[in-house]
Tab-separated table of C-alpha atoms in Angstrom:
chain	number	residue	atom	x	y	z
A	1	VAL	CA	203.298	-46.482	-45.308
A	2	ILE	CA	200.215	-44.188	-45.814
A	3	ASN	CA	200.841	-40.468	-46.398
A	4	GLY	CA	204.123	-40.889	-44.540
A	5	THR	CA	202.183	-40.963	-41.273
A	6	PHE	CA	200.871	-44.440	-40.610
A	7	LYS	CA	202.893	-47.612	-40.807
A	8	ILE	CA	201.273	-51.007	-41.218
A	9	HIS	CA	203.454	-54.009	-40.547
A	10	LEU	CA	202.571	-57.213	-42.343
A	11	ASN	CA	202.838	-60.533	-40.587
A	12	PRO	CA	206.557	-61.445	-40.778
A	13	ASN	CA	205.657	-65.148	-40.737
A	14	ASP	CA	203.779	-65.102	-44.062
A	15	LYS	CA	207.140	-65.292	-45.947
A	16	GLY	CA	206.035	-62.549	-48.359
A	17	LEU	CA	203.016	-64.509	-49.574
A	18	GLY	CA	200.432	-61.919	-48.415
A	19	MET	CA	200.156	-59.526	-51.347
A	20	SER	CA	197.025	-57.526	-50.414
A	21	LEU	CA	195.633	-55.637	-47.455
A	22	VAL	CA	192.324	-53.881	-46.699
A	23	ILE	CA	192.929	-50.642	-44.813
A	24	GLY	CA	190.024	-49.240	-42.803
A	25	GLY	CA	189.455	-46.094	-40.783
A	26	LEU	CA	190.170	-43.695	-43.629
A	27	LEU	CA	188.378	-40.430	-44.277
A	28	PRO	CA	185.898	-40.071	-47.170
A	29	TYR	CA	186.910	-38.093	-50.267
A	30	THR	CA	190.540	-37.850	-49.153
A	31	ASN	CA	193.651	-38.451	-51.215
A	32	TYR	CA	195.994	-41.065	-49.725
A	33	THR	CA	199.505	-41.947	-50.907
A	34	PHE	CA	200.745	-45.486	-50.381
A	35	GLU	CA	204.243	-46.949	-50.307
A	36	VAL	CA	205.273	-50.560	-49.850
A	37	VAL	CA	208.542	-51.265	-48.083
A	38	ALA	CA	209.988	-54.726	-48.249
A	39	CYS	CA	212.662	-55.708	-45.728
A	40	THR	CA	215.084	-58.553	-45.175
A	41	LYS	CA	217.709	-58.951	-42.494
A	42	VAL	CA	220.086	-57.014	-44.700
A	43	GLY	CA	217.884	-53.980	-45.301
A	44	CYS	CA	214.699	-52.491	-46.787
A	45	THR	CA	213.660	-51.216	-50.195
A	46	ALA	CA	210.690	-48.919	-50.827
A	47	SER	CA	208.367	-49.089	-53.806
A	48	PRO	CA	207.309	-46.145	-55.968
A	49	LEU	CA	204.485	-44.076	-54.509
A	50	ALA	CA	200.860	-44.712	-55.498
A	51	SER	CA	197.951	-42.386	-54.700
A	52	THR	CA	194.179	-42.824	-54.657
A	53	LEU	CA	191.109	-40.868	-53.608
A	54	THR	CA	188.549	-42.449	-51.286
A	55	LEU	CA	184.891	-42.362	-52.295
A	56	GLN	CA	182.487	-39.610	-51.278
A	57	ALA	CA	180.085	-40.109	-48.365
A	58	PRO	CA	177.003	-38.255	-47.082
A	59	PRO	CA	177.817	-34.924	-45.393
A	60	GLU	CA	178.064	-34.661	-41.625
A	61	GLY	CA	176.978	-31.788	-39.375
A	62	VAL	CA	174.244	-30.387	-41.627
A	63	HIS	CA	172.916	-27.215	-39.990
A	64	ALA	CA	169.212	-26.396	-39.684
A	65	PRO	CA	168.309	-23.108	-41.401
A	66	ASN	CA	167.945	-19.782	-39.619
A	67	LEU	CA	164.514	-18.263	-40.273
A	68	THR	CA	163.493	-14.609	-40.534
A	69	VAL	CA	159.825	-13.718	-40.953
A	70	THR	CA	159.738	-10.897	-43.520
A	71	GLY	CA	155.960	-10.676	-43.985
A	72	ALA	CA	152.628	-12.353	-43.341
A	73	ARG	CA	153.320	-14.613	-46.336
A	74	GLU	CA	157.128	-14.515	-46.512
A	75	ILE	CA	159.868	-16.338	-44.606
A	76	GLU	CA	163.582	-16.008	-45.376
A	77	ALA	CA	165.706	-19.094	-44.762
A	78	THR	CA	169.511	-18.944	-44.505
A	79	TRP	CA	171.931	-21.809	-43.984
A	80	ILE	CA	175.626	-22.627	-44.198
A	81	GLU	CA	177.485	-25.617	-45.544
A	82	PRO	CA	177.874	-28.773	-43.406
A	83	ASP	CA	180.707	-29.080	-40.909
A	84	VAL	CA	182.186	-32.071	-42.773
A	85	LEU	CA	181.527	-32.189	-46.517
A	86	ASN	CA	182.761	-35.749	-47.207
A	87	GLY	CA	182.714	-34.851	-50.897
A	88	VAL	CA	181.452	-32.136	-53.232
A	89	ILE	CA	178.049	-30.588	-52.483
A	90	VAL	CA	175.926	-30.957	-55.613
A	91	LYS	CA	172.698	-29.511	-54.200
A	92	TYR	CA	170.890	-28.227	-51.140
A	93	SER	CA	167.209	-29.030	-50.593
A	94	LEU	CA	165.038	-26.791	-48.407
A	95	TYR	CA	161.886	-28.325	-46.977
A	96	ARG	CA	158.868	-26.657	-45.411
A	97	GLY	CA	157.542	-29.590	-43.434
A	98	ASN	CA	157.879	-32.331	-46.034
A	99	LEU	CA	157.249	-30.009	-48.982
A	100	LEU	CA	160.325	-29.320	-51.115
A	101	VAL	CA	160.458	-25.550	-51.701
A	102	TYR	CA	164.011	-25.203	-53.047
A	103	ASN	CA	166.496	-27.524	-54.730
A	104	GLY	CA	169.904	-26.422	-56.031
A	105	THR	CA	172.910	-24.230	-55.240
A	106	ASP	CA	172.145	-21.021	-57.153
A	107	VAL	CA	171.080	-19.126	-53.986
A	108	CYS	CA	174.487	-19.759	-52.378
A	109	TYR	CA	177.731	-17.799	-52.309
A	110	LYS	CA	181.137	-18.310	-50.710
A	111	ASN	CA	181.714	-16.306	-47.546
A	112	SER	CA	185.056	-14.851	-46.459
A	113	ASN	CA	186.089	-18.294	-45.174
A	114	GLY	CA	185.277	-19.966	-48.477
A	115	LYS	CA	182.206	-21.690	-47.019
A	116	ASP	CA	178.781	-21.871	-48.637
A	117	THR	CA	176.203	-19.393	-47.337
A	118	CYS	CA	172.706	-19.735	-48.805
A	119	ILE	CA	169.638	-17.460	-48.680
A	120	PHE	CA	166.156	-18.336	-49.983
A	121	GLN	CA	162.970	-16.267	-49.826
A	122	ASP	CA	159.969	-18.561	-49.410
A	123	LYS	CA	157.127	-16.290	-50.493
A	124	ALA	CA	155.264	-17.658	-53.513
A	125	ASN	CA	154.426	-21.090	-52.236
A	126	GLY	CA	151.187	-20.824	-50.286
A	127	LEU	CA	152.292	-19.361	-46.953
A	128	GLN	CA	149.466	-18.097	-44.748
A	129	PRO	CA	149.364	-15.456	-41.975
A	130	VAL	CA	149.300	-16.518	-38.318
A	131	THR	CA	150.719	-19.976	-39.097
A	132	THR	CA	153.729	-21.827	-37.698
A	133	TYR	CA	155.994	-23.481	-40.269
A	134	SER	CA	158.923	-25.855	-39.805
A	135	TYR	CA	161.948	-25.930	-42.108
A	136	SER	CA	164.908	-28.256	-42.618
A	137	VAL	CA	167.831	-28.469	-45.060
A	138	ALA	CA	169.270	-31.509	-46.809
A	139	ALA	CA	172.787	-31.470	-48.298
A	140	THR	CA	173.770	-33.925	-51.048
A	141	THR	CA	177.192	-35.101	-52.258
A	142	GLY	CA	178.094	-37.870	-54.668
A	143	GLY	CA	178.017	-40.195	-51.655
A	144	GLY	CA	174.509	-39.462	-50.414
A	145	THR	CA	172.229	-37.018	-48.606
A	146	THR	CA	171.973	-35.874	-44.992
A	147	ARG	CA	169.041	-33.866	-43.637
A	148	SER	CA	169.277	-31.342	-40.813
A	149	GLY	CA	167.120	-30.869	-37.779
A	150	VAL	CA	164.074	-28.597	-37.833
A	151	THR	CA	163.594	-24.907	-37.026
A	152	THR	CA	160.214	-23.144	-36.839
A	153	ALA	CA	158.819	-19.663	-37.451
A	154	THR	CA	155.335	-18.137	-37.154
A	155	THR	CA	153.975	-15.618	-39.649
A	156	PRO	CA	152.222	-12.507	-38.233
A	157	GLU	CA	148.647	-11.309	-38.618
A	158	SER	CA	147.474	-9.608	-41.778
A	159	SER	CA	144.356	-7.970	-43.182
A	160	PRO	CA	141.301	-10.271	-43.364
A	161	GLU	CA	140.463	-11.863	-46.705
A	162	ALA	CA	137.454	-13.649	-48.216
A	163	ILE	CA	135.013	-11.368	-46.380
A	164	PRO	CA	131.521	-12.530	-47.327
A	165	LYS	CA	128.694	-10.385	-48.694
A	166	PRO	CA	126.097	-9.388	-46.102
A	167	ARG	CA	122.603	-10.900	-46.083
A	168	LEU	CA	120.176	-8.013	-46.453
A	169	THR	CA	116.552	-7.867	-45.368
A	170	VAL	CA	114.404	-4.795	-46.025
A	171	GLN	CA	112.699	-3.934	-42.744
A	172	SER	CA	110.817	-0.826	-43.856
A	173	ALA	CA	110.930	2.017	-46.365
A	174	ASN	CA	113.691	3.571	-44.261
A	175	SER	CA	115.704	0.627	-42.862
A	176	ILE	CA	117.586	-2.486	-43.926
A	177	SER	CA	118.871	-5.299	-41.699
A	178	ALA	CA	122.362	-6.648	-42.544
A	179	GLU	CA	123.924	-9.863	-41.217
A	180	TRP	CA	127.197	-11.566	-42.198
A	181	ASP	CA	129.509	-14.460	-41.446
A	182	VAL	CA	133.136	-14.376	-40.305
A	183	PRO	CA	135.761	-13.925	-43.059
A	184	GLY	CA	136.887	-17.039	-44.871
A	185	GLN	CA	140.463	-16.062	-43.987
A	186	PRO	CA	140.550	-13.920	-40.822
A	187	ASN	CA	144.391	-13.846	-40.927
A	188	GLY	CA	144.428	-13.052	-37.206
A	189	ASN	CA	142.029	-11.991	-34.475
A	190	ILE	CA	139.176	-9.823	-35.718
A	191	THR	CA	139.130	-6.562	-33.741
A	192	SER	CA	136.108	-4.880	-35.363
A	193	TYR	CA	133.511	-4.974	-38.123
A	194	SER	CA	131.964	-2.092	-40.025
A	195	VAL	CA	129.080	-1.849	-42.457
A	196	VAL	CA	129.765	0.436	-45.408
A	197	VAL	CA	126.535	1.799	-46.916
A	198	ASN	CA	126.999	3.774	-50.141
A	199	GLY	CA	130.437	4.788	-48.899
A	200	THR	CA	129.371	5.672	-45.342
A	201	GLU	CA	130.948	3.489	-42.670
A	202	HIS	CA	129.116	2.286	-39.550
A	203	ASN	CA	131.329	0.594	-36.942
A	204	VAL	CA	129.588	-2.237	-35.083
A	205	GLY	CA	132.446	-3.580	-32.949
A	206	LEU	CA	132.457	-7.374	-32.952
A	207	ASN	CA	128.757	-7.689	-33.789
A	208	ARG	CA	127.934	-9.370	-37.069
A	209	SER	CA	124.614	-7.649	-37.675
A	210	LYS	CA	123.410	-4.098	-38.107
A	211	LEU	CA	120.024	-2.437	-38.520
A	212	ILE	CA	120.667	0.394	-40.958
A	213	ARG	CA	118.222	3.246	-40.377
A	214	GLY	CA	117.503	6.639	-41.923
A	215	LEU	CA	117.443	5.428	-45.512
A	216	LYS	CA	115.425	7.007	-48.334
A	217	PRO	CA	112.384	5.120	-49.594
A	218	PHE	CA	112.545	3.315	-52.927
A	219	THR	CA	116.329	3.794	-53.214
A	220	VAL	CA	119.041	1.297	-54.154
A	221	TYR	CA	121.809	0.962	-51.559
A	222	SER	CA	125.198	-0.748	-51.803
A	223	VAL	CA	126.225	-2.528	-48.610
A	224	ARG	CA	129.668	-3.993	-47.879
A	225	VAL	CA	131.304	-5.479	-44.784
A	226	LYS	CA	134.683	-4.290	-43.519
A	227	ALA	CA	136.684	-6.519	-41.137
A	228	CYS	CA	139.842	-5.523	-39.271
A	229	THR	CA	142.677	-7.161	-37.354
A	230	ALA	CA	145.489	-5.432	-35.511
A	231	LYS	CA	147.463	-5.425	-38.778
A	232	GLY	CA	144.888	-3.987	-41.151
A	233	CYS	CA	141.411	-4.139	-42.655
A	234	GLY	CA	139.782	-5.887	-45.580
A	235	LEU	CA	136.609	-4.973	-47.483
A	236	GLY	CA	134.113	-7.500	-48.803
A	237	GLU	CA	132.137	-7.379	-52.024
A	238	ARG	CA	129.030	-5.257	-52.445
A	239	GLU	CA	125.550	-6.623	-51.956
């Protein structure tokens, strides 16, 4: 008898010689109580009860994380515990692609149903604007690890970065020609460029050159390039 629910009848023809039995189909990490009942034609006698706990196994029903984009370089991942634990969860592992970005349980708490709910802010690990990232979660018990499916999120545009210095050519005593390359990190679609000359801004649309006129002879000028996306502008170094 197992847990008072299942009955397994031994072969009555073995004359009591069969003294062992392998029982399959049990659940992982579950306590089972066993009882042996021996019977003759006169009657039956039951043994004392004996209990044992089955081994842990990898979790089942591991959920992919829910993703919330909180900035151009920040994504919040939340996940809940697996549907079937099959043991004790010792750690959760959050992957961005195949890069491990979190490993542990310290970002988790028990919800009102006593289930793990976990929240992790992925923001200091090299995220870039206007990029699609995929995330998955792995849950580990003493019996092994199971990894979830994948969910994706795309970061928004941001201000351009790595805007290069302009290349300046003196055309005359009163004019300078400026040319420049696209930003090293546009962080979106460039909507306009400006040339900033000693603090005065000259918008040039999407052109990447400007003939600056009306300058004073024999005067030093500082020239910078400003680049903008729909989410903001960035300013390059002076030349």
